[in-house]
Amino acid sequence: MGNLLEIKNLSIEYVTDERTNKAVNNLNLKIREGETLGFVGETGAGKTTTALGIMRLVPNPPGRIVSGEIYFEGENLLEKTEKEMREIRGNKISMIFQDPMTSLNPIMTVGEQIEEVIKLHEDLPKDELRKRAEAMLETVGIRKERFDNYPHEFSGGMKQRVVIAMGLACNPKLIIADEPTTALDVTIQAQVLELMKELKIKFNTSMLLITHDLGVVAETCDYVAIMYAGSVVEYGNVERIYNNPLHPYTIGLFNSIPSLDEDKDKLDVIPGSPPDPSNLPTGCKFHPRCINCMEICKKRVPEPIEVEEGHFVSCLLYDKGIKEGK
Ligand code: SF4
């Protein structure tokens, strides 16, 4: 499978008079065709900013892409004109947000809103357009008779289904789903995730799934990238990382999940809090919170090391040179 998306050394910051927040720092990431990549990290880790960077929707000002390359189907999106990007958004890459009301217009019917997405990229006769929109509604489990209903006539889960229908309406190659189920009740979350999994296969789409929930990743993803302070600290196949997490931050995330098998009074939490993006620590950005921190971690920025095939970790504990005292 070839790479559909490849991000190289991407850095994004938000600049105000008082401060510069380094939201994304030298980030590297790839998604192959047909693959679902889970993008995991605490709030403020830079996950959503990365997604907005891919869509070239970082609000400017105060945001700006400082450096890097974002290759999609082999072409650097950062070199595209705004007109070219409008052709790509919704058509080749679409985005699903956490709160469906961010994407839905309360004064248009849901059917019209799906039609609008299709109309942006295809010139179809009116009756054919309606048929396509009705088919999309049925694909996400909503009867076509509800075409003329308004968003307020739907529950939260049904609204998110409409948003998914809009996201898939032009059969994009890549869907970026930003915490798509976080705003929903737990039982509805499972249904929506199941639907997304089915549709991903049916439409042969790749997916970047942004979440803070490792359970969702285990259920849905093929690969996972763990993000900390704007960089990927561990990346690999879901099974490998779940069976053998290596980065102290990833291990901390797993230890903080409640388990039915263990009888614990308290959950293990990662000490400290995420760093201030306007004043990031030197060396490894995780060092003030790391229980394995060595003196060198305060000075040297860890590079990704391939510890087993396709499993990368950015931590000096796995640096052979340091182990051997070099
Ligand atoms: Fe901890 Fe050092 Fe590894 Fe950073 S590089 S995670 S501080 S051991």
Coordinates of C-alpha atoms and ligand atoms in Angstrom, one line a residue:
M1 CA 0.0 0.0 0.0
G2 CA 1.4 3.4 -0.9
N3 CA 1.3 6.5 1.3
L4 CA -1.9 8.6 0.7
L5 CA -0.7 11.3 3.1
E6 CA 2.8 12.0 4.3
I7 CA 3.6 14.9 6.6
K8 CA 7.2 15.9 7.0
N9 CA 8.7 18.2 9.7
L10 CA 5.5 20.2 10.0
S11 CA 5.5 23.1 12.5
I12 CA 2.6 25.4 13.2
E13 CA 2.4 28.2 15.7
Y14 CA -0.1 30.8 16.9
V15 CA 1.4 34.3 17.4
T16 CA -0.1 37.1 19.4
D17 CA 1.5 40.3 20.8
E18 CA 2.2 38.6 24.1
R19 CA 3.3 35.1 23.1
T20 CA 4.1 32.5 20.5
N21 CA 2.4 29.1 21.1
K22 CA 4.2 26.3 19.3
A23 CA 1.2 24.0 18.7
V24 CA 2.9 21.5 16.2
N25 CA 6.6 20.9 16.3
N26 CA 8.5 19.0 13.6
L27 CA 5.7 16.5 13.2
N28 CA 6.1 13.5 10.9
L29 CA 3.2 11.2 10.0
K30 CA 1.9 9.0 7.2
I31 CA -1.3 7.3 6.3
R32 CA -1.4 4.6 3.7
E33 CA -4.3 3.9 1.4
G34 CA -7.3 2.3 3.0
E35 CA -5.8 2.6 6.5
T36 CA -7.2 4.1 9.7
L37 CA -4.7 6.0 11.8
G38 CA -5.6 6.9 15.4
F39 CA -4.1 10.2 16.5
V40 CA -4.0 10.2 20.3
G41 CA -3.0 12.7 22.9
E42 CA -4.2 15.0 25.7
T43 CA -6.1 18.2 25.0
G44 CA -3.7 20.8 23.6
A45 CA -1.3 18.2 22.2
G46 CA -1.7 19.7 18.7
K47 CA -4.0 17.1 17.1
T48 CA -6.7 19.4 15.8
T49 CA -4.1 22.0 14.7
T50 CA -2.4 19.3 12.6
A51 CA -5.8 18.4 11.1
L52 CA -6.5 22.1 10.2
G53 CA -3.0 22.2 8.8
I54 CA -3.8 19.3 6.4
M55 CA -7.0 21.1 5.3
R56 CA -5.0 24.4 5.1
L57 CA -7.6 25.9 7.5
V58 CA -5.3 27.1 10.3
P59 CA -6.9 30.5 11.1
N60 CA -4.4 33.2 10.0
P61 CA -3.8 35.3 12.0
P62 CA -2.9 34.3 14.6
G63 CA -2.0 30.8 13.2
R64 CA 0.7 30.2 10.7
I65 CA 2.4 27.1 9.2
V66 CA 6.1 27.8 9.9
S67 CA 7.7 24.9 8.0
G68 CA 7.2 21.4 6.6
E69 CA 5.6 19.6 3.8
I70 CA 2.2 17.8 3.6
Y71 CA 2.1 15.4 0.6
F72 CA -1.3 14.1 -0.4
E73 CA -1.3 11.7 -3.4
G74 CA 2.3 12.8 -3.9
E75 CA 1.6 16.5 -4.1
N76 CA 2.5 19.1 -1.5
L77 CA -0.7 20.7 -0.2
L78 CA 1.3 23.6 1.1
E79 CA 2.1 24.6 -2.5
K80 CA -1.5 24.6 -3.6
T81 CA -3.4 27.8 -4.3
E82 CA -6.6 28.5 -2.3
K83 CA -8.7 27.7 -5.4
E84 CA -6.9 24.3 -5.7
M85 CA -7.5 23.6 -2.0
R86 CA -11.3 24.3 -2.4
E87 CA -11.3 21.6 -5.0
I88 CA -9.6 19.2 -2.6
R89 CA -11.7 20.0 0.5
G90 CA -14.8 17.9 0.7
N91 CA -14.0 16.2 -2.6
K92 CA -10.7 14.4 -1.8
I93 CA -10.3 15.2 1.9
S94 CA -13.2 15.9 4.2
M95 CA -13.4 16.6 7.9
I96 CA -15.9 15.5 10.6
F97 CA -16.0 17.6 13.7
Q98 CA -16.8 16.7 17.3
D99 CA -20.0 18.8 17.5
P100 CA -22.3 18.1 14.6
M101 CA -23.8 21.6 14.9
T102 CA -20.4 23.1 13.9
S103 CA -21.0 21.6 10.4
L104 CA -24.8 21.8 10.1
N105 CA -26.8 24.9 9.1
P106 CA -29.9 25.1 11.4
I107 CA -32.0 26.9 8.7
M108 CA -31.4 24.4 5.9
T109 CA -32.9 20.9 5.6
V110 CA -30.5 18.0 6.0
G111 CA -31.1 16.9 2.4
E112 CA -30.3 20.3 1.1
Q113 CA -27.1 20.4 3.1
I114 CA -25.9 17.1 1.5
E115 CA -26.9 18.5 -1.9
E116 CA -24.8 21.6 -1.2
V117 CA -21.7 19.5 -0.6
I118 CA -22.2 17.6 -3.9
K119 CA -22.9 20.8 -5.8
L120 CA -19.6 22.3 -4.8
H121 CA -17.8 19.6 -6.8
E122 CA -20.2 18.2 -9.3
D123 CA -22.7 19.7 -11.8
L124 CA -25.7 17.4 -11.7
P125 CA -29.4 17.8 -12.8
K126 CA -31.7 18.6 -10.0
D127 CA -33.5 15.2 -9.8
E128 CA -30.2 13.3 -9.9
L129 CA -28.7 15.6 -7.2
R130 CA -31.7 14.8 -4.9
K131 CA -31.3 11.0 -5.6
R132 CA -27.6 11.2 -4.6
A133 CA -28.4 13.0 -1.4
E134 CA -31.3 10.6 -0.5
A135 CA -29.0 7.6 -1.2
M136 CA -26.3 9.2 1.2
L137 CA -29.0 9.5 3.9
E138 CA -29.9 5.9 3.5
T139 CA -26.3 4.9 3.5
V140 CA -25.9 6.3 7.0
G141 CA -29.1 4.7 8.3
I142 CA -31.6 7.6 7.9
R143 CA -34.8 7.1 5.9
K144 CA -34.8 9.2 2.7
E145 CA -38.3 10.5 3.7
R146 CA -36.4 12.6 6.3
F147 CA -34.7 14.6 3.5
D148 CA -36.8 17.7 4.3
N149 CA -36.3 17.7 8.0
Y150 CA -34.2 20.3 9.8
P151 CA -31.2 19.5 12.1
H152 CA -33.2 20.3 15.3
E153 CA -35.6 17.5 14.4
F154 CA -32.8 14.9 14.9
S155 CA -31.0 13.5 18.0
G156 CA -27.3 14.1 18.5
G157 CA -26.4 10.7 17.0
M158 CA -28.6 11.2 14.0
K159 CA -27.1 14.7 13.4
Q160 CA -23.6 13.1 13.5
R161 CA -24.9 10.6 10.9
V162 CA -26.0 13.5 8.6
V163 CA -22.5 15.0 9.0
I164 CA -20.9 11.7 8.1
A165 CA -23.2 11.5 5.0
M166 CA -22.0 15.1 4.1
G167 CA -18.3 14.0 4.6
L168 CA -18.7 11.0 2.3
A169 CA -21.0 12.6 -0.3
C170 CA -18.2 13.1 -2.8
N171 CA -16.4 9.8 -2.0
P172 CA -13.2 11.4 -0.5
K173 CA -9.9 9.5 -0.3
L174 CA -9.3 10.7 3.2
I175 CA -11.6 11.5 6.1
I176 CA -10.3 13.4 9.1
A177 CA -12.6 12.7 12.0
D178 CA -11.9 15.0 15.0
E179 CA -13.3 13.3 18.2
P180 CA -16.5 12.4 16.2
T181 CA -18.2 10.6 19.0
T182 CA -17.1 12.6 22.1
A183 CA -20.3 14.7 22.2
L184 CA -22.5 11.6 22.0
D185 CA -24.0 9.3 24.7
V186 CA -21.9 6.1 25.2
T187 CA -24.4 3.8 23.5
I188 CA -24.7 6.0 20.5
Q189 CA -20.9 6.4 20.3
A190 CA -20.6 2.7 19.7
Q191 CA -23.2 2.8 16.9
V192 CA -21.6 5.8 15.2
L193 CA -18.1 4.2 15.4
E194 CA -19.4 1.0 13.9
L195 CA -21.1 2.9 11.1
M196 CA -17.8 4.8 10.4
K197 CA -15.9 1.5 10.3
E198 CA -18.4 0.0 7.8
L199 CA -18.5 3.1 5.6
K200 CA -14.7 3.3 5.5
I201 CA -14.6 -0.2 4.0
K202 CA -17.6 0.4 1.7
F203 CA -16.2 3.7 0.3
N204 CA -12.5 2.5 0.4
T205 CA -11.5 5.6 2.3
S206 CA -8.5 6.2 4.6
M207 CA -9.2 7.8 7.9
L208 CA -7.3 10.0 10.4
L209 CA -9.2 9.5 13.7
I210 CA -8.4 12.1 16.3
T211 CA -9.2 11.0 19.8
H212 CA -8.0 10.9 23.4
D213 CA -9.7 7.5 23.9
L214 CA -7.4 4.5 23.6
G215 CA -10.4 2.2 23.7
V216 CA -11.8 3.9 20.5
V217 CA -8.4 3.4 18.8
A218 CA -8.3 -0.3 19.7
E219 CA -11.8 -0.8 18.2
T220 CA -11.3 1.2 15.0
C221 CA -7.7 1.8 14.0
D222 CA -4.9 -0.1 12.2
Y223 CA -2.1 2.2 13.3
V224 CA -1.7 4.7 16.1
A225 CA 0.4 7.9 16.5
I226 CA 0.8 9.1 20.1
M227 CA 1.2 12.9 20.2
Y228 CA 2.8 14.9 23.0
A229 CA 3.5 18.7 22.9
G230 CA 3.0 19.0 19.2
S231 CA 5.2 16.0 18.1
V232 CA 4.6 12.2 17.6
V233 CA 6.4 10.3 20.4
E234 CA 5.4 6.8 19.4
Y235 CA 4.0 5.3 16.2
G236 CA 3.1 1.9 15.0
N237 CA 0.7 -0.9 14.4
V238 CA -2.1 -0.8 17.0
E239 CA -1.5 -4.4 18.2
R240 CA 2.2 -3.9 18.7
I241 CA 1.8 -0.6 20.6
Y242 CA -1.0 -2.0 22.8
N243 CA 1.0 -5.2 23.6
N244 CA 4.4 -3.4 23.9
P245 CA 4.1 0.4 24.6
L246 CA 7.6 1.8 24.9
H247 CA 7.6 5.6 25.3
P248 CA 7.1 6.5 29.0
Y249 CA 4.2 8.8 28.0
T250 CA 2.4 6.0 26.1
I251 CA 3.0 3.7 29.1
G252 CA 1.5 6.4 31.4
L253 CA -1.5 6.7 29.1
F254 CA -2.2 3.0 29.3
N255 CA -1.7 2.9 33.1
S256 CA -4.2 5.6 33.5
I257 CA -7.0 3.6 31.9
P258 CA -9.4 1.8 34.4
S259 CA -9.2 -1.9 34.1
L260 CA -11.8 -4.5 35.1
D261 CA -9.2 -7.1 35.8
E262 CA -7.2 -5.1 38.4
D263 CA -8.5 -4.1 41.8
K264 CA -7.1 -0.6 42.2
D265 CA -8.2 2.1 44.7
K266 CA -6.6 4.8 42.6
L267 CA -5.7 5.1 38.9
D268 CA -2.0 5.8 38.0
V269 CA -1.9 9.3 36.7
I270 CA 1.0 10.8 34.7
P271 CA 2.6 13.3 37.1
G272 CA 2.5 17.1 36.3
S273 CA 0.7 18.7 33.4
P274 CA 1.3 19.2 29.7
P275 CA 3.8 22.0 29.0
D276 CA 3.0 25.6 28.2
P277 CA 3.3 25.7 24.3
S278 CA 4.8 29.2 24.6
N279 CA 7.5 27.9 26.8
L280 CA 8.4 24.4 25.9
P281 CA 11.0 22.4 27.9
T282 CA 14.4 22.0 26.4
G283 CA 15.5 18.6 25.1
C284 CA 12.8 15.9 25.4
K285 CA 9.5 17.9 26.0
F286 CA 8.3 15.1 28.2
H287 CA 11.3 15.3 30.6
P288 CA 9.7 17.3 33.4
R289 CA 7.0 14.6 33.8
C290 CA 9.1 11.5 33.0
I291 CA 9.9 9.0 35.7
N292 CA 12.8 7.7 33.6
C293 CA 14.4 11.1 32.9
M294 CA 18.2 11.1 32.5
E295 CA 20.4 14.2 32.6
I296 CA 20.9 14.0 28.8
C297 CA 17.1 14.2 28.3
K298 CA 17.1 17.8 29.4
K299 CA 19.4 18.7 26.6
R300 CA 18.9 16.4 23.6
V301 CA 15.8 16.2 21.5
P302 CA 15.1 12.5 20.8
E303 CA 14.8 11.4 17.2
P304 CA 12.4 8.6 16.2
I305 CA 14.1 5.2 16.5
E306 CA 12.6 2.1 14.7
V307 CA 12.7 -0.4 17.6
E308 CA 10.9 -3.2 15.7
E309 CA 9.6 -3.2 12.1
G310 CA 7.2 -0.2 11.7
H311 CA 7.3 0.7 15.4
F312 CA 9.0 4.0 16.1
V313 CA 9.6 5.7 19.4
S314 CA 11.2 9.0 20.2
C315 CA 12.9 8.4 23.5
L316 CA 16.6 8.4 24.5
L317 CA 16.1 5.2 26.5
Y318 CA 16.1 3.4 23.2
D319 CA 19.1 5.2 21.7
K320 CA 21.9 2.7 21.4
G321 CA 24.6 5.3 21.5
I322 CA 23.4 6.6 24.9
K323 CA 23.0 3.1 26.2
E324 CA 26.6 2.4 25.3
G325 CA 27.7 5.7 27.0
K326 CA 28.5 7.5 23.7
Ligands
SF4_1 FE1 11.8 10.2 29.4 FE2 14.2 10.8 28.5 FE3 12.7 9.2 27.1 FE4 12.1 11.8 27.3 S1 13.9 10.9 26.3 S2 10.7 10.1 27.5 S3 12.7 12.2 29.4 S4 13.5 8.8 29.1

